[in-house]
XYZ file of C-alpha atoms in Angstrom:
257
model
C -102.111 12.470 -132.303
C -98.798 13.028 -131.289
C -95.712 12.483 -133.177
C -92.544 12.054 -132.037
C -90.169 13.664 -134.228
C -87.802 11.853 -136.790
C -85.752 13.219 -139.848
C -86.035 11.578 -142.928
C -83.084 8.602 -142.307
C -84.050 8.157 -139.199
C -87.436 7.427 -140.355
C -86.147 5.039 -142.481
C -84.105 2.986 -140.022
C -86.871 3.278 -137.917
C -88.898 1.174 -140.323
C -86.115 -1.143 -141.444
C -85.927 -2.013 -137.236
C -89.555 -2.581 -137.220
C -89.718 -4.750 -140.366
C -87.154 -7.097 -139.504
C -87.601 -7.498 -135.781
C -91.559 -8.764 -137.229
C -89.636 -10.543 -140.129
C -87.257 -12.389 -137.729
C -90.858 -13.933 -136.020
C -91.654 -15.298 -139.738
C -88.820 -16.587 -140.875
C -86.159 -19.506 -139.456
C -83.055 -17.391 -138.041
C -81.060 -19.672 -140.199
C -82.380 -19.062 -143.236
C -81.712 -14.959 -143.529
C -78.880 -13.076 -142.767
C -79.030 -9.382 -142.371
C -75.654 -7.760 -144.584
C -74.504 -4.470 -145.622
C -75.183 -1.082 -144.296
C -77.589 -1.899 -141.904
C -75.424 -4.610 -140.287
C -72.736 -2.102 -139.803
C -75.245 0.354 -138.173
C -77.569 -2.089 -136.097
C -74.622 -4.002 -134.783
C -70.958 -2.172 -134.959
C -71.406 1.245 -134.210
C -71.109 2.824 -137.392
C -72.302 6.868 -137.952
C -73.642 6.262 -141.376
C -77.131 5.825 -141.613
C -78.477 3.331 -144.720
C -80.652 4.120 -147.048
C -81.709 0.346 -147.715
C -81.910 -3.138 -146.364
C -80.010 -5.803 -147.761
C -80.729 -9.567 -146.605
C -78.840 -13.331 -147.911
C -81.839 -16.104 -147.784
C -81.743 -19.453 -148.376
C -84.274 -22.515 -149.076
C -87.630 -20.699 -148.926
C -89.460 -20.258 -152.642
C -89.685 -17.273 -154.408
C -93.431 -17.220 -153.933
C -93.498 -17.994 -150.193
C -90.967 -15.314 -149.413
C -92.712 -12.799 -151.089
C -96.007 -13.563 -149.475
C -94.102 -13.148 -146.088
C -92.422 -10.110 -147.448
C -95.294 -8.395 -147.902
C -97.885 -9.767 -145.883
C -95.758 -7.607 -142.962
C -95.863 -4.568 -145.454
C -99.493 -4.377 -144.385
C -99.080 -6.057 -140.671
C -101.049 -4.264 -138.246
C -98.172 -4.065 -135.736
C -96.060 -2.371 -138.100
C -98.612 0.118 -139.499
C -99.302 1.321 -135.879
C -95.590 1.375 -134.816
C -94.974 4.065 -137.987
C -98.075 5.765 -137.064
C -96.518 6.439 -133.859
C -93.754 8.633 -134.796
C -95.999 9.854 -137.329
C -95.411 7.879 -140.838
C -97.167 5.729 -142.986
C -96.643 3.357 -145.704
C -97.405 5.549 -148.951
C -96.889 2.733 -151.481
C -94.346 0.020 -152.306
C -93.538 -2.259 -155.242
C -91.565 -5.545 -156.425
C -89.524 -4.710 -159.383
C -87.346 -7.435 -159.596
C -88.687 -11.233 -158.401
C -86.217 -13.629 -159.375
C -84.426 -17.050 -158.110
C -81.187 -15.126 -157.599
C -82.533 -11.563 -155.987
C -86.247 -10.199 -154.945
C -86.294 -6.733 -154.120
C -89.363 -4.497 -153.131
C -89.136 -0.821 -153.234
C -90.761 1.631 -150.659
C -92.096 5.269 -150.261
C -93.003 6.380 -146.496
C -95.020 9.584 -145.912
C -94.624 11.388 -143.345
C -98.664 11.890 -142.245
C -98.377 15.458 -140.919
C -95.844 17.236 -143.639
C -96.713 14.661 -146.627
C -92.927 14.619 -146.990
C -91.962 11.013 -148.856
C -88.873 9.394 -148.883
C -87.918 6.434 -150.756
C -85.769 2.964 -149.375
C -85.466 -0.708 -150.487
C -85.162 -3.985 -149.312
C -83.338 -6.145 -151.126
C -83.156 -10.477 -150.663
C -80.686 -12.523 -152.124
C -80.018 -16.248 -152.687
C -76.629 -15.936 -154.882
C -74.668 -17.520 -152.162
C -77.651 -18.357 -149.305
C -76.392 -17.653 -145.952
C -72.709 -17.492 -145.809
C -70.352 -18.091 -142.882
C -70.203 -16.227 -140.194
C -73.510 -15.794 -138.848
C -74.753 -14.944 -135.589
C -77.979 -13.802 -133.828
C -77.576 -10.853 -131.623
C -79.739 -7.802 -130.737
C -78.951 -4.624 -132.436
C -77.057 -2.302 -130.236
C -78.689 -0.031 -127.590
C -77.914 3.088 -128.858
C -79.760 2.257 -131.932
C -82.369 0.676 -130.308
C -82.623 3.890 -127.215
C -83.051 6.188 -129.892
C -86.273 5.036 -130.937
C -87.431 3.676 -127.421
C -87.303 -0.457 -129.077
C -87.113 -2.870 -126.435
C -84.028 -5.839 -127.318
C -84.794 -8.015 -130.182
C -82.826 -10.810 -131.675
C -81.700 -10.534 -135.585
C -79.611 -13.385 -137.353
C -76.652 -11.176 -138.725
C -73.126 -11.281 -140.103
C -70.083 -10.570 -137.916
C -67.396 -8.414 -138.529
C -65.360 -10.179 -140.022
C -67.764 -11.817 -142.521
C -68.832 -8.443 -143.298
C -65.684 -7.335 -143.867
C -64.648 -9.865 -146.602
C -68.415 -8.946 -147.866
C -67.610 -5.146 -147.700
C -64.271 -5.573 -149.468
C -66.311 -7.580 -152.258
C -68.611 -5.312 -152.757
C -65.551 -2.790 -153.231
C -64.300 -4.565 -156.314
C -67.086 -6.141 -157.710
C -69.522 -3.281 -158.139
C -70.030 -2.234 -161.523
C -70.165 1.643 -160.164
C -67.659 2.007 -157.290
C -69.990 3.591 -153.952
C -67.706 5.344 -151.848
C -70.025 4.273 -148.911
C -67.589 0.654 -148.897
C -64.181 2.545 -148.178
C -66.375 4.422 -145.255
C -68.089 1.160 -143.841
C -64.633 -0.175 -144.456
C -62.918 2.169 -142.629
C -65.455 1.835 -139.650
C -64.616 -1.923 -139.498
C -61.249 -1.831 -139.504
C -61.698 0.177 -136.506
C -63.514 -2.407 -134.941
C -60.519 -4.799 -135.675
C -62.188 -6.897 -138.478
C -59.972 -8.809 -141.230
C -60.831 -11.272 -143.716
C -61.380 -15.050 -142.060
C -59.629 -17.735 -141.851
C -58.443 -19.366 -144.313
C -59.583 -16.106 -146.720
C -56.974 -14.073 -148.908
C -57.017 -11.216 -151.393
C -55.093 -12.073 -154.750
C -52.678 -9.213 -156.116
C -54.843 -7.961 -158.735
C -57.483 -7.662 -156.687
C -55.058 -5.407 -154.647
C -54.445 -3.639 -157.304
C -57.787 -3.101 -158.492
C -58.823 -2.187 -154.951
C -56.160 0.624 -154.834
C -56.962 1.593 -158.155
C -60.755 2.313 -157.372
C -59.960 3.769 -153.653
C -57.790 6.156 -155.637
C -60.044 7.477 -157.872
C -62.959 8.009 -156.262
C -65.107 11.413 -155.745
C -65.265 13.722 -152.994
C -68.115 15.024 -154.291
C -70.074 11.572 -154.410
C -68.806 11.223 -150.818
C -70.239 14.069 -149.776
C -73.632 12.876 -151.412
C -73.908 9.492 -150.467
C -72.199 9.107 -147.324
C -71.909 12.287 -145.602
C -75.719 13.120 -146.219
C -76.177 9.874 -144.532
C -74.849 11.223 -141.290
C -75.643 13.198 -138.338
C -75.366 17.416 -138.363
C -72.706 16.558 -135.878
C -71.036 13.811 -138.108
C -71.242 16.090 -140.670
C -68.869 18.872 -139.705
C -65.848 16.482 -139.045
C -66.265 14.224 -141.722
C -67.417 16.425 -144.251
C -64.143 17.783 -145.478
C -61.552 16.929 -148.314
C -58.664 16.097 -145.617
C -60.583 13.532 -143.429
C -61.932 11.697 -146.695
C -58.596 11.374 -148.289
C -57.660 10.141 -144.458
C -60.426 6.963 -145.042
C -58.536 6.491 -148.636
C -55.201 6.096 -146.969
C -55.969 4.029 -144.091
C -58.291 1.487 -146.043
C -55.597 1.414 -148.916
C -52.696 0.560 -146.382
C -54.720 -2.423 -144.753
C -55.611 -3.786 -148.082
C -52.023 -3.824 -149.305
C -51.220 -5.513 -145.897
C -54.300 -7.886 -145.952
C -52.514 -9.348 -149.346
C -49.124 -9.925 -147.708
């Protein structure tokens, strides 16, 4: 058989493509929401690559969603599309099954090197499916590189993913530079926080305080190893990261006003 040839993220957005454009068949579009990293990818342009799959749901059971969930873990469609570019499902499992969050975890194997990498896909009901939703195909860049015709996925808009992005930024227990790069990437795009949607003044502070302090180092690990070789080179360096800081700390500080 021939395979077409994928590195290890792009075997992994590969899949996460796959398993949602058979997951948007199952479920209601307004009922799941892509979010995150992969919303940023699929639908605004951004460089960075994500390692997993975060969803919002709403209304369906614990027990029916993870029948769904991993009834298409095994679906014949999506077993042959991997085979294709030459991977397989090696194994997965569903560590955490609650009301609040389900999340399975993955390993794909390549078939030809036996090289395995690891992703997740995460579901969450904390606040269902928020505002701001809308179902669009992914963007055909994306979807060229891996010769997938147009699909439809219900997903957050920029701004919605924004206010979600800048969230994430505070609330985390463990600061991820990954949210000043995504960020970054959608205040690009023009994104702000809704309507109707402010930032108090210690969460300004707060912000700046963990913008401030976080590690090149980590940067380089989680988000530059996330992009292209030709990503790499430019935003691989000290001076273009402390660049990101600046710019994301000067909108938040003028988001507030």
């Amino acid at each position: 058989m021939y395979y077409i040839k994928m590195n290890t993220i792009q075997s992994i957005e590969y899949f996460h493509l796959i398993y949602i454009q058979l997951l948007s068949r199952t479920l209601d579009s307004t009922n799941f929401a892509l979010k995150g990293g992969c919303n940023l990818r699929f639908f605004m342009g951004s460089i960075r690559y994500s390692e997993d799959m975060d969803l919002d749901v709403q209304v369906m059971a614990v027990s029916t969603l993870k029948k769904n969930v991993e009834k298409l873990f095994r679906d014949p469609i999506l077993i042959s599309q991997l085979n294709a570019k030459g991977w397989e499902i090696a194994r997965f499992s569903n560590p955490k099954n609650t009301e609040l969050t389900q999340r399975w975890k993955l390993i794909l194997r390549n078939k030809k090197t036996l090289v395995e990498v690891n992703t997740k896909i995460e579901f969450s009901r904390r606040n269902g499916v928020d505002k701001g939703l809308e179902v669009t195909p992914p963007g055909e860049a994306v979807l060229n590189q891996y010769g997938l015709a147009k699909f439809p996925i219900p997903h957050y808009d920029k701004n919605r993913a924004f206010a979600q992005k800048m969230g994430a930024l505070i609330g985390r227990r463990e600061p991820q530079e990954r949210d000043v790069f995504d960020l970054d990437v959608l205040l690009n795009m023009g994104a702000h926080l809704p309507a109707g949607e402010s930032i108090k003044d210690l969460e300004v502070d707060r912000a700046s305080n963990i913008i401030m302090e976080m590690d090149f180092d980590r940067y380089m690990s989680k988000v530059i190893a996330y992009l292209t070789e030709e990503h790499r080179m430019y935003y691989g360096t000290a001076e273009v990261w402390n660049t990101i800081q600046e710019r994301v700390l000067a909108a938040i500080k003028v988001t507030a006003k």
